[in-house]
Coordinates of C-alpha atoms and ligand atoms in Angstrom, one line a residue:
X1161 CA 33.4 130.8 -53.5
X1162 CA 31.3 134.1 -51.8
X1163 CA 27.1 134.4 -51.0
X1164 CA 26.3 138.3 -50.4
X1165 CA 22.7 138.8 -49.3
X1166 CA 22.1 141.5 -51.6
X1167 CA 17.7 141.9 -50.2
X1168 CA 16.7 140.5 -47.0
X1169 CA 13.4 141.9 -46.2
X1170 CA 9.8 140.3 -47.1
X1171 CA 7.4 142.1 -49.7
X1172 CA 8.0 145.4 -48.5
X1173 CA 11.1 147.0 -48.0
X1174 CA 12.4 148.6 -44.9
X1175 CA 14.8 150.8 -44.2
X1176 CA 17.8 149.4 -44.6
X1177 CA 17.2 146.3 -46.4
X1178 CA 16.0 145.8 -49.9
X1179 CA 13.8 142.8 -51.0
X1180 CA 14.9 139.6 -51.9
X1181 CA 18.0 139.1 -54.0
X1182 CA 21.5 136.6 -53.6
X1183 CA 24.1 137.2 -55.8
X1184 CA 26.4 133.7 -55.6
X1185 CA 30.6 134.4 -56.5
X1186 CA 32.0 131.3 -57.7
X1187 CA 35.6 133.0 -59.0
X1188 CA 35.0 135.3 -61.4
X1189 CA 31.5 134.9 -62.6
X1190 CA 28.8 136.2 -60.8
X1191 CA 25.2 134.4 -60.8
X1192 CA 22.0 136.5 -59.0
X1193 CA 19.1 134.9 -57.4
X1194 CA 16.3 137.0 -57.0
X1195 CA 16.0 140.5 -58.2
X1196 CA 13.7 142.0 -56.0
X1197 CA 16.8 144.2 -55.3
X1198 CA 18.1 147.4 -57.5
X1199 CA 20.6 144.6 -58.9
X1200 CA 22.8 146.4 -61.2
X1201 CA 22.9 149.0 -59.1
X1202 CA 24.4 147.4 -56.0
X1203 CA 26.7 145.4 -58.5
X1204 CA 27.8 148.9 -60.0
X1205 CA 27.9 150.3 -56.5
X1206 CA 29.9 146.9 -55.1
X1207 CA 32.9 147.2 -57.9
X1208 CA 31.3 144.0 -59.6
X1209 CA 32.1 143.5 -64.0
X1210 CA 28.1 143.2 -65.0
X1211 CA 29.6 141.6 -68.1
X1212 CA 31.0 138.9 -65.6
X1213 CA 27.1 138.2 -64.6
X1214 CA 25.8 134.7 -66.1
X1215 CA 23.1 134.3 -65.2
X1216 CA 19.6 135.1 -63.1
X1217 CA 17.5 132.7 -61.5
X1218 CA 14.0 133.5 -60.3
X1219 CA 11.9 131.5 -57.8
X1220 CA 9.0 132.9 -58.3
X1221 CA 7.2 136.0 -60.1
X1222 CA 6.5 138.7 -57.4
X1223 CA 7.9 141.3 -57.4
X1224 CA 9.5 141.1 -54.1
X1225 CA 11.7 138.9 -56.3
X1226 CA 11.6 140.1 -59.8
X1227 CA 10.9 143.9 -59.5
X1228 CA 14.9 144.2 -60.7
X1229 CA 15.5 142.4 -63.7
X1230 CA 13.8 145.0 -65.6
X1231 CA 16.2 147.5 -64.8
X1232 CA 18.5 144.7 -65.3
X1233 CA 18.4 143.1 -68.5
X1234 CA 17.5 146.9 -69.6
X1235 CA 20.9 148.6 -69.1
X1236 CA 22.5 145.5 -70.4
X1237 CA 20.0 146.0 -73.8
X1238 CA 21.1 149.2 -74.3
X1239 CA 24.6 150.1 -73.1
X1240 CA 26.5 147.4 -71.0
X1241 CA 26.8 145.2 -74.3
X1242 CA 29.0 143.2 -73.7
X1243 CA 27.4 141.9 -71.2
X1244 CA 25.8 138.0 -71.9
X1245 CA 23.1 135.7 -69.6
X1246 CA 20.4 133.7 -69.3
X1247 CA 17.5 135.4 -67.4
X1248 CA 15.4 132.4 -65.7
X1249 CA 12.2 132.6 -64.7
X1250 CA 8.7 129.9 -64.3
X1251 CA 6.9 132.5 -66.0
X1252 CA 6.5 132.0 -69.9
X1253 CA 3.7 135.4 -69.7
X1254 CA 6.9 137.2 -67.4
X1255 CA 9.1 137.2 -70.1
X1256 CA 6.8 139.0 -72.9
X1257 CA 6.4 141.5 -70.4
X1258 CA 9.9 142.6 -70.0
X1259 CA 10.1 141.9 -73.6
X1260 CA 7.5 144.4 -74.2
X1261 CA 8.5 147.1 -71.7
X1262 CA 12.0 147.3 -72.6
X1263 CA 11.4 147.2 -76.3
X1264 CA 8.5 149.8 -75.5
X1265 CA 11.4 152.2 -74.7
X1266 CA 14.8 151.3 -75.9
X1267 CA 15.2 148.9 -79.0
X1268 CA 14.5 145.8 -79.4
X1269 CA 16.6 143.0 -77.4
X1270 CA 19.4 141.0 -78.3
X1271 CA 18.4 137.8 -78.5
X1272 CA 22.0 136.4 -78.6
X1273 CA 23.6 138.2 -75.5
X1274 CA 20.1 138.0 -73.1
X1275 CA 18.2 135.1 -73.8
X1276 CA 15.1 134.6 -71.0
X1277 CA 13.6 131.1 -70.7
X1278 CA 11.0 130.4 -68.8
X1279 CA 12.0 127.0 -67.1
X1280 CA 10.1 124.0 -64.7
X1281 CA 11.2 121.2 -62.6
X1282 CA 14.3 119.5 -62.9
X1283 CA 18.3 120.2 -63.7
X1284 CA 17.7 124.0 -65.4
X1285 CA 21.4 125.1 -65.8
X1286 CA 24.8 123.1 -65.8
X1287 CA 28.0 125.8 -67.6
X1288 CA 30.4 123.5 -65.7
X1289 CA 30.9 125.7 -62.9
X1290 CA 27.1 125.7 -61.1
X1291 CA 24.7 123.2 -61.5
X1292 CA 21.1 124.6 -60.7
X1293 CA 18.0 122.6 -60.2
X1294 CA 15.0 124.3 -59.6
X1295 CA 12.4 122.0 -57.0
X1296 CA 9.0 122.9 -57.0
X1297 CA 6.8 124.5 -53.7
X1298 CA 3.3 125.3 -52.4
X1299 CA 4.1 129.2 -52.4
X1300 CA 1.9 129.9 -55.1
X1301 CA -0.9 127.1 -54.0
X1302 CA -3.4 129.6 -54.2
X1303 CA -2.8 130.6 -57.6
X1304 CA -2.6 127.9 -59.9
X1305 CA -1.3 130.3 -63.4
X1306 CA 2.0 130.9 -61.6
X1307 CA 4.9 128.7 -60.2
X1308 CA 7.1 129.2 -57.2
X1309 CA 10.7 127.2 -56.5
X1310 CA 13.1 126.6 -55.1
X1311 CA 16.8 126.0 -56.1
X1312 CA 19.4 123.1 -54.8
X1313 CA 22.6 124.8 -56.8
X1314 CA 26.1 122.7 -56.7
X1315 CA 28.7 124.5 -56.9
X1316 CA 33.1 123.4 -56.9
X1317 CA 32.7 121.1 -53.9
X1318 CA 30.1 123.3 -52.4
X1319 CA 25.7 122.7 -51.9
X1320 CA 23.2 124.9 -51.9
X1321 CA 19.9 125.2 -51.9
X1322 CA 17.6 128.4 -52.2
X1323 CA 14.0 127.8 -50.6
X1324 CA 12.3 130.2 -52.2
X1325 CA 9.2 131.8 -50.6
X1326 CA 6.9 128.4 -49.0
X1327 CA 3.3 127.7 -48.3
X1328 CA 2.0 129.7 -46.3
X1329 CA 2.5 128.7 -42.4
X1330 CA 4.5 125.7 -43.7
X1331 CA 1.7 123.4 -45.3
X1332 CA 2.3 120.4 -47.2
X1333 CA 5.5 119.7 -45.8
X1334 CA 6.7 122.3 -48.3
X1335 CA 10.7 122.4 -46.7
X1336 CA 12.1 121.0 -49.6
X1337 CA 13.2 117.7 -48.7
X1338 CA 16.5 117.4 -50.8
X1339 CA 17.8 119.2 -47.2
X1340 CA 17.3 116.7 -45.3
X1341 CA 19.0 113.8 -47.3
X1342 CA 22.2 115.0 -47.7
X1343 CA 25.1 117.3 -46.2
X1344 CA 24.1 121.7 -47.4
X1345 CA 26.7 123.9 -47.1
X1346 CA 24.2 127.2 -46.8
X1347 CA 20.3 126.9 -46.8
X1348 CA 18.9 130.2 -47.5
X1349 CA 15.2 130.4 -46.4
X1350 CA 12.6 132.7 -45.7
X1351 CA 10.5 133.7 -42.2
X1352 CA 7.5 135.9 -43.7
X1353 CA 4.5 133.3 -43.9
X1354 CA 5.1 131.6 -40.9
X1355 CA 6.1 131.8 -37.3
X1356 CA 9.6 130.9 -36.2
X1357 CA 8.0 127.5 -34.9
X1358 CA 6.9 125.5 -37.8
X1359 CA 10.5 126.6 -39.5
X1360 CA 11.8 125.1 -36.3
X1361 CA 9.9 121.9 -36.8
X1362 CA 12.1 121.3 -39.5
X1363 CA 15.1 121.9 -37.9
X1364 CA 16.3 118.8 -36.7
X1365 CA 16.3 117.3 -39.8
X1366 CA 18.2 119.8 -41.1
X1367 CA 22.1 118.6 -41.7
X1368 CA 23.6 121.9 -42.8
X1369 CA 26.9 124.5 -41.8
X1370 CA 24.7 127.5 -41.6
X1371 CA 20.9 128.6 -41.9
X1372 CA 20.3 131.8 -43.7
X1373 CA 16.9 133.0 -42.9
X1374 CA 15.9 136.0 -44.9
X1375 CA 12.5 137.7 -46.3
X1376 CA 11.4 138.0 -42.5
X1377 CA 8.1 140.2 -41.3
X1378 CA 7.2 141.7 -38.6
X1379 CA 10.4 141.6 -37.5
X1380 CA 10.8 143.3 -34.4
X1381 CA 8.8 140.2 -32.4
X1382 CA 10.6 137.0 -35.3
X1383 CA 14.2 138.2 -34.8
X1384 CA 14.2 137.4 -31.3
X1385 CA 12.4 134.6 -31.9
X1386 CA 14.5 133.2 -33.9
X1387 CA 18.1 134.9 -32.2
X1388 CA 16.6 132.0 -29.2
X1389 CA 17.8 128.9 -31.7
X1390 CA 20.7 130.3 -32.4
X1391 CA 23.1 127.5 -30.7
X1392 CA 20.4 125.1 -30.6
X1393 CA 20.7 122.8 -33.7
X1394 CA 24.0 121.9 -34.7
X1395 CA 24.4 124.6 -37.4
X1396 CA 24.9 128.2 -36.9
X1397 CA 21.7 130.2 -37.9
X1398 CA 22.7 133.2 -39.4
X1399 CA 19.4 136.1 -39.5
X1400 CA 21.1 137.6 -42.5
X1401 CA 20.8 142.0 -43.6
X1402 CA 21.6 143.1 -46.5
X1403 CA 25.1 143.5 -47.4
X1404 CA 26.2 140.1 -45.3
X1405 CA 28.4 137.9 -46.9
X1406 CA 29.3 134.5 -46.2
X1407 CA 33.0 132.8 -47.6
X1408 CA 33.3 129.1 -48.3
Ligands
LIG18 ZN1 6.0 135.4 -53.2

């Protein structure tokens, strides 16, 4: 199993960082968590077979987590006709919008190959290879029309948590509680909506091999603060950069 950080920037791209996107590979099967980066381009550049993409999971429909989905789905619709996957987003309106934009420029989406599904809390995917549970977060609580989720993923004998974006200042005890009640192999979180000190408050309760921090704003100030925490707790703290990989 392999986790590749396709995009590690916060809401705005940087010189050497795309916005949020992660690639999880289990044997030949490809799963994408968020598409803030140009995922089609990056997968092709890395020599990945798009036919192996089984599912794309969107934590929330802010475009730094979602913009690459339009291009990916469009390409798979009109050109890569052996692809077959499901796109998961919490927003029904986003599905209608994606369909409208794609069908305005090309042809009708092939709903047999490319499925788009609006999910809510609970187990949203289980293909016998990975199992994905969506856990609500308070990131978008300022706007009750839209929703945000973390993903807890079990694959082979590994456990992973992608927190997605969390609440401002981590208010409301928003770090997903699943991180405290079982051992994780990897937790991927953010540090754009709160200070490193707010994240550190949760660290003593985490039971994980690796805590990867991405989606960091104000990096000149925050990354050194985060780096000072490495070694303080019983896990590796990875300040992930684009193209970093974790092999399990
Ligand atoms: Zn967001």
